[in-house]
PDB file of C-alpha atoms in Angstrom:
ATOM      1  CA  UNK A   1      51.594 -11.658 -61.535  1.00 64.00           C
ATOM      2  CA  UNK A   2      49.336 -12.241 -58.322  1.00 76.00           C
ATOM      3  CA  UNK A   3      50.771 -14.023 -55.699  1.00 81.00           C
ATOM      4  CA  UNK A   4      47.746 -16.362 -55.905  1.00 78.00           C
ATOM      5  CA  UNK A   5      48.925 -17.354 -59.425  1.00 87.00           C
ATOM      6  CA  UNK A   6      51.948 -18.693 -58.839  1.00 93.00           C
ATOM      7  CA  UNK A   7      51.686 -22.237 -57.149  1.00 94.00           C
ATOM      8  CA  UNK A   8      48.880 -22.508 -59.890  1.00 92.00           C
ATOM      9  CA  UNK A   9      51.058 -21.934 -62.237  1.00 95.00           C
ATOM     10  CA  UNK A  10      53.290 -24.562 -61.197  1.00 97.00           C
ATOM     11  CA  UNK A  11      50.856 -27.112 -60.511  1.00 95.00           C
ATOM     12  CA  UNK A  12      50.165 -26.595 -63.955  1.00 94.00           C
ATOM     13  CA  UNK A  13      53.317 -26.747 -65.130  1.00 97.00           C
ATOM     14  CA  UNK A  14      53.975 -29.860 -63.205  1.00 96.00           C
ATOM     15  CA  UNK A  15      50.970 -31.561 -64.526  1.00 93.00           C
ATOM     16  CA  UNK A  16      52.265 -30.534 -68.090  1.00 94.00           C
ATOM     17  CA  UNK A  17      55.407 -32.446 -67.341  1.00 96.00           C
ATOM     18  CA  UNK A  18      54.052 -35.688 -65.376  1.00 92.00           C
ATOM     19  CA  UNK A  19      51.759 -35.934 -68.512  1.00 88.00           C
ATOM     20  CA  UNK A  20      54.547 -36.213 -71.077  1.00 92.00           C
ATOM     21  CA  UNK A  21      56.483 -38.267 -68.385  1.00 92.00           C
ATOM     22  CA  UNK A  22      53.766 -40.872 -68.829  1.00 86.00           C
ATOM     23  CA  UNK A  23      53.852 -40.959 -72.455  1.00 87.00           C
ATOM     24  CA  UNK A  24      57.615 -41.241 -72.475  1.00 90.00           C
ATOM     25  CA  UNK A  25      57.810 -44.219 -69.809  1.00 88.00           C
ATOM     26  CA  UNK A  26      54.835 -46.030 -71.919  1.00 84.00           C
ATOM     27  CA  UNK A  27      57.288 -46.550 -75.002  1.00 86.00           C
ATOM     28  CA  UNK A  28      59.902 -47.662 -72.857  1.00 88.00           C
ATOM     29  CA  UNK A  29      57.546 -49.836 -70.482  1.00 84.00           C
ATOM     30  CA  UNK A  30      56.931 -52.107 -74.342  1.00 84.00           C
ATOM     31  CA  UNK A  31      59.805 -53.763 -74.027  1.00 84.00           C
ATOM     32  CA  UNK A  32      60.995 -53.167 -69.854  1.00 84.00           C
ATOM     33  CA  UNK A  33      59.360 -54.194 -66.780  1.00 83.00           C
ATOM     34  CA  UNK A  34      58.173 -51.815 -64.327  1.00 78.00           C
ATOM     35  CA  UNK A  35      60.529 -51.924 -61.163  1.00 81.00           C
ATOM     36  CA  UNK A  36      63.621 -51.900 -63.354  1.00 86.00           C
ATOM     37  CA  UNK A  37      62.137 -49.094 -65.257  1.00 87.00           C
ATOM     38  CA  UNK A  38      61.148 -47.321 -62.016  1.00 86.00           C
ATOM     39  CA  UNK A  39      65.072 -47.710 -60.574  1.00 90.00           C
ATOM     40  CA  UNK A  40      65.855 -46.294 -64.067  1.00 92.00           C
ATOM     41  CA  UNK A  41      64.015 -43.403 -63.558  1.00 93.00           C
ATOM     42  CA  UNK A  42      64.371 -42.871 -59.559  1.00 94.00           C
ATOM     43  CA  UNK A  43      67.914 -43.089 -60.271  1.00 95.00           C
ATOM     44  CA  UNK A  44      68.399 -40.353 -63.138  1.00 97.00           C
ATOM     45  CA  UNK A  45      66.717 -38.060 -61.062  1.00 97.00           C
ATOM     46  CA  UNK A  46      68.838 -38.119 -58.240  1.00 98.00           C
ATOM     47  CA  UNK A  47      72.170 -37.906 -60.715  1.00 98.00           C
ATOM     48  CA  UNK A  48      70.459 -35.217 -61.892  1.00 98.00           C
ATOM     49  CA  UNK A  49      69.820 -33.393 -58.189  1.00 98.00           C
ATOM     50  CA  UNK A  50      73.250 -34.570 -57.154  1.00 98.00           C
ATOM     51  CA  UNK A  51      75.248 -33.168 -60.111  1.00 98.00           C
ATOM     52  CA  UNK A  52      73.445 -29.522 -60.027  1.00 98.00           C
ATOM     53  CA  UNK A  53      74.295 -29.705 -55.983  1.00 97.00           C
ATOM     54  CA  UNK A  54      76.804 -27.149 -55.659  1.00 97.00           C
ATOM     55  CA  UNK A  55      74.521 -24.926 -56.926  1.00 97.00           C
ATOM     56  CA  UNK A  56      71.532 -25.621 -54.350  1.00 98.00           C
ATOM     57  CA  UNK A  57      72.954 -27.809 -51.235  1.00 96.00           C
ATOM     58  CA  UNK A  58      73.424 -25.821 -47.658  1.00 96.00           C
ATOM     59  CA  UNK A  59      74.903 -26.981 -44.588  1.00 95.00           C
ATOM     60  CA  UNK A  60      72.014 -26.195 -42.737  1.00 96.00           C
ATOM     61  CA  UNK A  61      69.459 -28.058 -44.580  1.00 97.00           C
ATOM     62  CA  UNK A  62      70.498 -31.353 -43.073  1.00 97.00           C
ATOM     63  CA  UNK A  63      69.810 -30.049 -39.315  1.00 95.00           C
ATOM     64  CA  UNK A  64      66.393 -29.443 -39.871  1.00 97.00           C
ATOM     65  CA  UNK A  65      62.750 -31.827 -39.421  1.00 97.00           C
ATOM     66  CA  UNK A  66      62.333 -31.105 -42.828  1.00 96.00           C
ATOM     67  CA  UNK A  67      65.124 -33.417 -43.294  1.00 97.00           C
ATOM     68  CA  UNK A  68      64.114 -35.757 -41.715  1.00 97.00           C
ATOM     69  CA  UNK A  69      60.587 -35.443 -42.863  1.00 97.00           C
ATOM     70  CA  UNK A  70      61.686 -35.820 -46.216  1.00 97.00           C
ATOM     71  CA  UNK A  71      63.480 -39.150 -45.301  1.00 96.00           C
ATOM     72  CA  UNK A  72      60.336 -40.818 -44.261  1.00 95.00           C
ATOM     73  CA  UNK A  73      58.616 -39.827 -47.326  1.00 94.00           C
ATOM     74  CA  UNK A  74      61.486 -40.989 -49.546  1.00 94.00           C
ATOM     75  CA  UNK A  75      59.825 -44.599 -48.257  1.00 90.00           C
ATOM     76  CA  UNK A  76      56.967 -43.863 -49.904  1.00 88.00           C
ATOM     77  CA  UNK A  77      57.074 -41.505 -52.877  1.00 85.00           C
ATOM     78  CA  UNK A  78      58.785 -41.893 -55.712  1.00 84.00           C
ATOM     79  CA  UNK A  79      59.848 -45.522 -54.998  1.00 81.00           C
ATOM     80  CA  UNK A  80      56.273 -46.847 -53.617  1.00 83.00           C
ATOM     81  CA  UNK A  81      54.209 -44.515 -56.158  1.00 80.00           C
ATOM     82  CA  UNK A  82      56.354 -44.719 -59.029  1.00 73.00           C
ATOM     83  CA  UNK A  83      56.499 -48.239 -59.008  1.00 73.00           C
ATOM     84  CA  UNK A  84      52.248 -48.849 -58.195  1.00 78.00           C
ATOM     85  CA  UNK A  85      51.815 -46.070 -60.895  1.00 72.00           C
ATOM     86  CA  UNK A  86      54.260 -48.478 -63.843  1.00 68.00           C
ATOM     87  CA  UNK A  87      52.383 -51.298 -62.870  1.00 72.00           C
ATOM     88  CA  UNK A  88      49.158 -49.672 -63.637  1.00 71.00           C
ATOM     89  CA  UNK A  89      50.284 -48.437 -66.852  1.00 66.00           C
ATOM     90  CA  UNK A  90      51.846 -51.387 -68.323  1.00 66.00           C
ATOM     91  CA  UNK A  91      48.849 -53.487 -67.350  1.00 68.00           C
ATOM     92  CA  UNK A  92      45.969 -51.267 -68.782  1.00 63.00           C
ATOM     93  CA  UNK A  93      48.145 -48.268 -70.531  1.00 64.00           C
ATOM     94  CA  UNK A  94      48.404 -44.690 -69.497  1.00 59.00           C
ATOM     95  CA  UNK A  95      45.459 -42.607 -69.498  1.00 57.00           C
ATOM     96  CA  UNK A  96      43.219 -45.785 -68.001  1.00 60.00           C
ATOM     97  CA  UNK A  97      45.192 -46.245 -64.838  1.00 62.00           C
ATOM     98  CA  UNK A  98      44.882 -42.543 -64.187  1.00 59.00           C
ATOM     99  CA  UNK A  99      41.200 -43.105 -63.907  1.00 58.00           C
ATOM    100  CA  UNK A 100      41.539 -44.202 -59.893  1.00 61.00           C
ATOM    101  CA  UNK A 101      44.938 -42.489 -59.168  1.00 67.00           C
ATOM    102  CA  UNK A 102      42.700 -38.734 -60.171  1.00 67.00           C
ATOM    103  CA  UNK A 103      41.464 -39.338 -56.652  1.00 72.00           C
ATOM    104  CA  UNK A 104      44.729 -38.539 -55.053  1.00 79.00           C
ATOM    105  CA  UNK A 105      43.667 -35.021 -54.767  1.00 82.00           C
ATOM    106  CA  UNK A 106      41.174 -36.316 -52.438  1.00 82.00           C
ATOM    107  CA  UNK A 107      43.522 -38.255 -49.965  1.00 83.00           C
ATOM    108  CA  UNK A 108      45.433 -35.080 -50.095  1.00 87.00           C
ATOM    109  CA  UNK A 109      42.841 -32.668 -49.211  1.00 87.00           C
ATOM    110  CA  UNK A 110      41.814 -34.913 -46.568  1.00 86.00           C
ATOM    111  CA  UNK A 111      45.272 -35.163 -44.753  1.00 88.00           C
ATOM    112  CA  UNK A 112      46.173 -31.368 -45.462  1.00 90.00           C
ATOM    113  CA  UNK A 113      42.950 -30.077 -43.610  1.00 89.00           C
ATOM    114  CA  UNK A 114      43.500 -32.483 -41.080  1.00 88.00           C
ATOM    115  CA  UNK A 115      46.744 -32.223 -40.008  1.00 89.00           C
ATOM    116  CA  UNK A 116      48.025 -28.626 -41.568  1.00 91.00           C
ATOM    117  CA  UNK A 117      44.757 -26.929 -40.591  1.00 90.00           C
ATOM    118  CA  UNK A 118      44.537 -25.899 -44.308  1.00 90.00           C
ATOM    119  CA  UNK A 119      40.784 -24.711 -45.336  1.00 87.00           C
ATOM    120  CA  UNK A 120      38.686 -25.679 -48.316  1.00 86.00           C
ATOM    121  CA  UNK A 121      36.469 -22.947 -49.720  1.00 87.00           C
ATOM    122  CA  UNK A 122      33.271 -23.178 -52.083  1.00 89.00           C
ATOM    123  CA  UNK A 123      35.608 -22.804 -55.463  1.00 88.00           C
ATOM    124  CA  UNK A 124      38.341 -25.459 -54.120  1.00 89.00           C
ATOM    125  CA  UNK A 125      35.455 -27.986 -53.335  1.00 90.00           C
ATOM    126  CA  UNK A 126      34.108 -27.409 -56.761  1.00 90.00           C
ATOM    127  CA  UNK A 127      37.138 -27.033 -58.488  1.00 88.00           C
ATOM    128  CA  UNK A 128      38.671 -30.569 -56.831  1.00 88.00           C
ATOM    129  CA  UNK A 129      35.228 -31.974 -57.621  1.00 88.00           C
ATOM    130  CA  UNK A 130      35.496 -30.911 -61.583  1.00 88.00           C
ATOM    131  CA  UNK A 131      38.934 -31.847 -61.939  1.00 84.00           C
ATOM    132  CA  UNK A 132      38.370 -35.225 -60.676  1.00 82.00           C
ATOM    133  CA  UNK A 133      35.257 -36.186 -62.450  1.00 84.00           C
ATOM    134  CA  UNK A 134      37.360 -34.841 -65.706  1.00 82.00           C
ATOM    135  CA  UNK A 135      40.213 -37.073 -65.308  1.00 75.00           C
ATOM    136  CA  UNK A 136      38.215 -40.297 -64.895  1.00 75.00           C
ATOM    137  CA  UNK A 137      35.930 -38.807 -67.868  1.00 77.00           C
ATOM    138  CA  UNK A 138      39.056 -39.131 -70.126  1.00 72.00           C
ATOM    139  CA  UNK A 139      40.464 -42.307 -68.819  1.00 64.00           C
ATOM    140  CA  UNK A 140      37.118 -44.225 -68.233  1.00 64.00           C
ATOM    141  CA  UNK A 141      36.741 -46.633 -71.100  1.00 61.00           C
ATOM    142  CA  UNK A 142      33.638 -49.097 -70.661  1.00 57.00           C
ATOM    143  CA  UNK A 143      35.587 -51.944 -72.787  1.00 52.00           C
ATOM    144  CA  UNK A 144      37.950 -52.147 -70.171  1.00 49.00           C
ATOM    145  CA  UNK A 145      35.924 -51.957 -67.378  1.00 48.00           C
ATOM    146  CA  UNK A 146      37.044 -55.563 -65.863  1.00 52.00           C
ATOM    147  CA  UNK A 147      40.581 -55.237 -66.424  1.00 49.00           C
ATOM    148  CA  UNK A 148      40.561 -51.959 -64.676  1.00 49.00           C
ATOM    149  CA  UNK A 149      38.542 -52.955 -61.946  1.00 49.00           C
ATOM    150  CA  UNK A 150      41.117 -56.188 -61.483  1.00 55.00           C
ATOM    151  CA  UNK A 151      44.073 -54.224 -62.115  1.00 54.00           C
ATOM    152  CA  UNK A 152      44.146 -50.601 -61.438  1.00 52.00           C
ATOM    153  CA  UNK A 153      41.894 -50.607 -57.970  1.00 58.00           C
ATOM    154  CA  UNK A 154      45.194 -52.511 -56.604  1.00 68.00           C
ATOM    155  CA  UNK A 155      47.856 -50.128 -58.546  1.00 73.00           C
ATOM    156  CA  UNK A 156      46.583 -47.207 -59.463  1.00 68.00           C
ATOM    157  CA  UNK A 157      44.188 -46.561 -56.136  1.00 71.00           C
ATOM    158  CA  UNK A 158      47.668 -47.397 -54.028  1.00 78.00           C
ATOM    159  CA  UNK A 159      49.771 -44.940 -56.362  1.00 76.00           C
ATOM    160  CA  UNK A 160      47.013 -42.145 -55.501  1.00 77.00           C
ATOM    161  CA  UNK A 161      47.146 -42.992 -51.717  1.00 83.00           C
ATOM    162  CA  UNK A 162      50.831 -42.005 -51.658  1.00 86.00           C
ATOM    163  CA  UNK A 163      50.983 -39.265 -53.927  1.00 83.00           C
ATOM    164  CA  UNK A 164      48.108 -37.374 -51.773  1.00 85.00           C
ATOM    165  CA  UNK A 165      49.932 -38.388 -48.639  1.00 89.00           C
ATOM    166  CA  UNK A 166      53.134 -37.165 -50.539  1.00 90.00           C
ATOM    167  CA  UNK A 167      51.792 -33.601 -51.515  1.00 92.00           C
ATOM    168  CA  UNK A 168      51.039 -33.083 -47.205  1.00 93.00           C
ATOM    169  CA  UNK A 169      54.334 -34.708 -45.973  1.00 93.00           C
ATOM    170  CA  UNK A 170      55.797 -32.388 -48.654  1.00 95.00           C
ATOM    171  CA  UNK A 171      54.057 -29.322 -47.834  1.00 96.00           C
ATOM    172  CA  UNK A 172      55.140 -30.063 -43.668  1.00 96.00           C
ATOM    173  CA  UNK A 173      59.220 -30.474 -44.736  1.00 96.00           C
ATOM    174  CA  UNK A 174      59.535 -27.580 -46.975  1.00 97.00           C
ATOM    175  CA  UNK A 175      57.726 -25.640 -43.948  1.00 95.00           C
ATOM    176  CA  UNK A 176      60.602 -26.069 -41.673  1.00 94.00           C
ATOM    177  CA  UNK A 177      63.417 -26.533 -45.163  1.00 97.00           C
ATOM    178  CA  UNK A 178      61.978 -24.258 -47.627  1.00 96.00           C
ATOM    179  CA  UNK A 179      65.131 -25.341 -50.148  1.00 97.00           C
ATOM    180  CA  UNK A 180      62.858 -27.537 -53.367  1.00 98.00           C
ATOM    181  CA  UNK A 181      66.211 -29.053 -54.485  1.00 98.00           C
ATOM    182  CA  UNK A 182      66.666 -30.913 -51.034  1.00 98.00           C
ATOM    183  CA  UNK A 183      63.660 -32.173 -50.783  1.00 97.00           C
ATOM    184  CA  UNK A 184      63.685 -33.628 -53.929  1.00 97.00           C
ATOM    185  CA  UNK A 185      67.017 -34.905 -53.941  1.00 98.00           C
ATOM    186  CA  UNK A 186      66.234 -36.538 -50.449  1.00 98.00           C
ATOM    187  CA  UNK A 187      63.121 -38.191 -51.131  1.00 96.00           C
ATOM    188  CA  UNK A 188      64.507 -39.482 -54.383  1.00 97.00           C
ATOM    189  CA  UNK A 189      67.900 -40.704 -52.913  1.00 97.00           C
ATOM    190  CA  UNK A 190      65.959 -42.823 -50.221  1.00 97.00           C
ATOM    191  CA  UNK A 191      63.683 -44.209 -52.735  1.00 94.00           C
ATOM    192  CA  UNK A 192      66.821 -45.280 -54.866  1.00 95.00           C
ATOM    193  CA  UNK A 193      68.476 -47.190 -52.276  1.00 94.00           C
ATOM    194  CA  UNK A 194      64.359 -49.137 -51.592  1.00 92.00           C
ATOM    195  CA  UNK A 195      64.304 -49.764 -55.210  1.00 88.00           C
ATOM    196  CA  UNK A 196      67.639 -51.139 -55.211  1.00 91.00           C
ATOM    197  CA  UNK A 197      66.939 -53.368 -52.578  1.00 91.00           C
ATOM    198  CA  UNK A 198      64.185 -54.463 -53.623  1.00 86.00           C
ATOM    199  CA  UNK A 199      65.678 -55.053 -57.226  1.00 86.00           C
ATOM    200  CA  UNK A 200      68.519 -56.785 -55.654  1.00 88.00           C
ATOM    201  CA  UNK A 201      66.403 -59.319 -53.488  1.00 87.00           C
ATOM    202  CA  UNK A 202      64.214 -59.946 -56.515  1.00 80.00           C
ATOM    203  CA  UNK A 203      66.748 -60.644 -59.239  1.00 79.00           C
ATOM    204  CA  UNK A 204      69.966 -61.853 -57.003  1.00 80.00           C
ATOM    205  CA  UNK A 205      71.801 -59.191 -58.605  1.00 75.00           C
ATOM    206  CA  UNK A 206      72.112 -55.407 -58.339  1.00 70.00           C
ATOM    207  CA  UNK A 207      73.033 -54.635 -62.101  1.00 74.00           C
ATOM    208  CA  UNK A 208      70.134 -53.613 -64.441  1.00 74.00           C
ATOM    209  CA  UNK A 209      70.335 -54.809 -68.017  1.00 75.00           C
ATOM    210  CA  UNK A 210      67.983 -52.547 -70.328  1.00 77.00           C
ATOM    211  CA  UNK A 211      67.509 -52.264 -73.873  1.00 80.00           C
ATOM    212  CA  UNK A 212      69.203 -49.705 -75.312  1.00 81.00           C
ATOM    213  CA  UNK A 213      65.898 -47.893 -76.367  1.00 79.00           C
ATOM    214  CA  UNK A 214      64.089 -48.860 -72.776  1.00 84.00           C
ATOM    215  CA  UNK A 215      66.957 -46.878 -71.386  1.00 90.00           C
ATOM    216  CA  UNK A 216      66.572 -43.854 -73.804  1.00 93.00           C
ATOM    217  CA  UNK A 217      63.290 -43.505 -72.689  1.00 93.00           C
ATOM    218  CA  UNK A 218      63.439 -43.659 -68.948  1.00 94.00           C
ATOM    219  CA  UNK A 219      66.419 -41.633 -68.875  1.00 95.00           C
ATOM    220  CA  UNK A 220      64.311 -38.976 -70.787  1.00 96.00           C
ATOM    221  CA  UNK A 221      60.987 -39.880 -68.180  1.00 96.00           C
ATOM    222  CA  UNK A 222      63.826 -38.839 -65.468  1.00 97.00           C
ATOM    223  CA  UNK A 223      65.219 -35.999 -66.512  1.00 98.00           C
ATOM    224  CA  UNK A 224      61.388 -34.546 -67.044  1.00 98.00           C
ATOM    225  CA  UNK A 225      60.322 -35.449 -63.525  1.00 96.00           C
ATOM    226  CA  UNK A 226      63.485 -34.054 -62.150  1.00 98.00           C
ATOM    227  CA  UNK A 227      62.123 -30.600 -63.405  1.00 98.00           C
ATOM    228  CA  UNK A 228      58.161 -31.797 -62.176  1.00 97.00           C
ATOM    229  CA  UNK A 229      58.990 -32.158 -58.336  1.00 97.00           C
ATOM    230  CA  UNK A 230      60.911 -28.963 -58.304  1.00 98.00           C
ATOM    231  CA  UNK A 231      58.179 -27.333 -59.735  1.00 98.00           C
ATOM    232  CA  UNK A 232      55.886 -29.503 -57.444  1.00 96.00           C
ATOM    233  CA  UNK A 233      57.404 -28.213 -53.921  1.00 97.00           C
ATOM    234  CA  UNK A 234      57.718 -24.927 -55.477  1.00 97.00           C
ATOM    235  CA  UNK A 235      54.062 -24.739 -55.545  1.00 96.00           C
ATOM    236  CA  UNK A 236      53.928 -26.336 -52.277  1.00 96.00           C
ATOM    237  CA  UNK A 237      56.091 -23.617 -50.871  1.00 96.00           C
ATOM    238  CA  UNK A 238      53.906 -21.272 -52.153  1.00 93.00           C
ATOM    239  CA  UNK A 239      50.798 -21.849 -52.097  1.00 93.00           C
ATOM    240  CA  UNK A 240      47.954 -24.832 -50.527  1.00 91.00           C
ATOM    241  CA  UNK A 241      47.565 -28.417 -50.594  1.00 93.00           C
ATOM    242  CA  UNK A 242      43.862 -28.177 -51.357  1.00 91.00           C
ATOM    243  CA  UNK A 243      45.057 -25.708 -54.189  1.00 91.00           C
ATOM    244  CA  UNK A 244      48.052 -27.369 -55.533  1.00 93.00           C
ATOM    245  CA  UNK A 245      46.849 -31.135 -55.697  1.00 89.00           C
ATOM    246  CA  UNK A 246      43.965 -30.945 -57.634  1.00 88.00           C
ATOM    247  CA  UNK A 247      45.787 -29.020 -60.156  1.00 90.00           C
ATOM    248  CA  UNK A 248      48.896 -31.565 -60.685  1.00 89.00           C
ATOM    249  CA  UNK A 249      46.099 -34.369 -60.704  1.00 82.00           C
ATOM    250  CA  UNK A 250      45.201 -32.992 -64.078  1.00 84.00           C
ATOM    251  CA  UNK A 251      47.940 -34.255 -65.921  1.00 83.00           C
ATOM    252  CA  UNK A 252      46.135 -37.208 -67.543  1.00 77.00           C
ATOM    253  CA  UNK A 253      44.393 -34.224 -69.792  1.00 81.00           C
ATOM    254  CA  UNK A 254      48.521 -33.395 -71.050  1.00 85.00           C
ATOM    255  CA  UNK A 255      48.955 -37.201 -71.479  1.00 80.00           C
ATOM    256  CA  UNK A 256      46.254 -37.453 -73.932  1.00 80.00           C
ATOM    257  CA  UNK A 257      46.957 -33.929 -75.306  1.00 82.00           C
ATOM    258  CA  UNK A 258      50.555 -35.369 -76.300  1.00 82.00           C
ATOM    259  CA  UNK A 259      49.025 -38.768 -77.593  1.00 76.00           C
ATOM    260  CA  UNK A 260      46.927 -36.751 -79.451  1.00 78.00           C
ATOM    261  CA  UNK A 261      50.273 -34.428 -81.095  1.00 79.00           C
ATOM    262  CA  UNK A 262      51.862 -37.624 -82.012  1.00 73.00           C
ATOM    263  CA  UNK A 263      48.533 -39.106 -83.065  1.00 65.00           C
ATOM    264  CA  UNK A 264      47.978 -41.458 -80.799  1.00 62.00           C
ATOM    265  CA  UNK A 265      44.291 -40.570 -79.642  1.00 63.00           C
ATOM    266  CA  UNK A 266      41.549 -39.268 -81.892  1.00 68.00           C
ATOM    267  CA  UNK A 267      39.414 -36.351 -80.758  1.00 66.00           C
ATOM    268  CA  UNK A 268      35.938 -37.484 -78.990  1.00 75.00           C
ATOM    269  CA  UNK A 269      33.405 -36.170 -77.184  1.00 77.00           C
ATOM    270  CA  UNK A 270      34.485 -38.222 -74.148  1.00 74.00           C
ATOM    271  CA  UNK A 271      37.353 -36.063 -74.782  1.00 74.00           C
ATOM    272  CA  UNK A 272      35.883 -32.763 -74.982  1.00 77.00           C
ATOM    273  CA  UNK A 273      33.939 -33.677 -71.991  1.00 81.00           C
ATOM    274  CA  UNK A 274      37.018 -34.580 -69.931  1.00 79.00           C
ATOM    275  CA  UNK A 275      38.582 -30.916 -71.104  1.00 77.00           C
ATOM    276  CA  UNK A 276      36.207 -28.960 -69.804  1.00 81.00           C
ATOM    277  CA  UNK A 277      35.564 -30.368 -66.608  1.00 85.00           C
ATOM    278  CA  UNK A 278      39.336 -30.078 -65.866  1.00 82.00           C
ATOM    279  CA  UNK A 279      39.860 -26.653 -67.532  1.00 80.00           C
ATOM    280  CA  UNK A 280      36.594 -25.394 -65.708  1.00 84.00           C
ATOM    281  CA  UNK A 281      38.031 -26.956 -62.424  1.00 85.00           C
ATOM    282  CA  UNK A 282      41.361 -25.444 -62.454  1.00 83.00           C
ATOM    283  CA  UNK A 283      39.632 -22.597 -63.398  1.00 80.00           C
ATOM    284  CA  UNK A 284      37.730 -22.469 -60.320  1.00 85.00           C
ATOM    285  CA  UNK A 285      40.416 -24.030 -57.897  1.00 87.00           C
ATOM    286  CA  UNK A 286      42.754 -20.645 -59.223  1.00 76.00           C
ATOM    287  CA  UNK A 287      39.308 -18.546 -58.154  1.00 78.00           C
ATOM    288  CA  UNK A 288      39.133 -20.281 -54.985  1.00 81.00           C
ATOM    289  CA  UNK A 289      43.044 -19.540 -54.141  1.00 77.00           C
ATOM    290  CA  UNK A 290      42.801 -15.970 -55.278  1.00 70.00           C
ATOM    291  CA  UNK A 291      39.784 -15.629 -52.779  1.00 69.00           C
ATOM    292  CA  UNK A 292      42.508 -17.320 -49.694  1.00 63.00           C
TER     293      UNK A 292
END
């Protein structure tokens, strides 16, 4: 395997696993609301992180700007994100609210070539381009047109402004704390203690009463993403923002690919369309890394 290949591969694999993370918090967001779902979630992630820590944690790692780098961004992804991105979906359901938050890639690129220094060649331009226009050709639905204008340009637009600035704050820690586990854990510890704030001045109490099957299903939702952001600052570590982004931005296509296992979607040619354009652009964005 080329060295080029492998933060592709993991943006791809981390796009596989946000996908069926959406589909997995939809059933539970049916009968829970979003911020208690997102403290569900947040919180399963980092018992996850903290029970696998002998295993990953060093000393050194909390000495370091990546640290600290990592602590700032816990204020804005998962807990700011994660909560914008629930919102979205409970109001106007999974694949529609990715519609605005496929631009992400864009607020990324943006912030990686401007304070990284990263470079965009011909393929990553195109590539960023195709997989954009592909997610919002699978999530566009005319029919809903108002309700996602109302809804999703607050939500889903906000979600995509932190997860781009996310991927470049990301990319900065791990360059000075190359350790995936720690930066996850971090972020996702911060975030827990903002969502339990929150939660707490909200509801005047800090204990979260869930359904039994809302639970199920954002303890599963956790334990998936857990496995997405290592794979996320894996690909981070080794490869590009401009590569990487795009690429994870895709995972509306695995969303609809797992509605469509458990027949939830029918095949279209709005879905076809939306296929291609993000196959061809991942496609291209893996030509454009090979090239550097």
């Amino acid at each position: 395997m080329s060295e080029a290949a492998v933060p592709v591969l993991l943006a791809l694999t981390t796009a596989f696993l946000f996908g069926v993370s959406t589909v997995t918090a939809k059933r539970g967001l049916m009968v829970v609301d979003a911020q208690s779902a997102s403290l569900v979630i947040i919180g399963t992630v980092v018992v996850i992180y903290l029970a696998t820590s002998p295993f990953w944690m060093r000393a050194q790692d909390w000495f370091t700007l990546g640290f600290w780098i990592f602590v700032v961004n816990g204020f804005m992804h998962p807990f700011l994100s994660m909560y914008l991105a629930l919102e979205a979906t409970a109001r106007i359901g999974p694949t529609a609210a990715a519609t605005l938050s496929a631009t992400a890639p864009l607020f990324a690129a943006l912030t990686a070539v401007s304070f990284l220094g990263e470079s965009i060649n011909a393929w990553i331009s195109l590539g960023t381009a195709f997989t954009v226009l592909g997610v919002m050709a699978l999530s566009w639905g005319p029919s809903g047109a108002g309700t996602l204008l109302r809804a999703a340009l607050l939500f889903a637009t906000g979600a995509a402004i932190v997860r781009g600035l996310n991927h470049t704050f990301g990319k900065w820690g791990l360059e000075s704390m190359p350790n995936v586990f720690m930066a996850g854990f971090v972020s996702f510890t911060i975030s827990f203690c903002c969502a339990l704030l929150v939660y707490r001045l909200r509801t005047g109490t800090m204990i979260v009463r869930l359904p039994r099957a809302g639970l199920r299903y954002f303890v599963l939702t956790g334990a998936i993403i857990s496995v997405a952001i290592l794979c996320m600052y894996g690909g981070l570590v080794s490869g590009k923002v401009v590569v990487v982004s795009p690429i994870i931005a895709a995972y509306p296509l695995f969303t609809l690919l797992t509605a469509l296992l458990f027949k939830q979607e029918k095949l279209s040619t709005k879905l076809a369309l939306g296929v291609f354009l993000v196959v061809g652009g991942v496609v291209l964005i893996s030509r454009g890394s090979a090239a550097g």
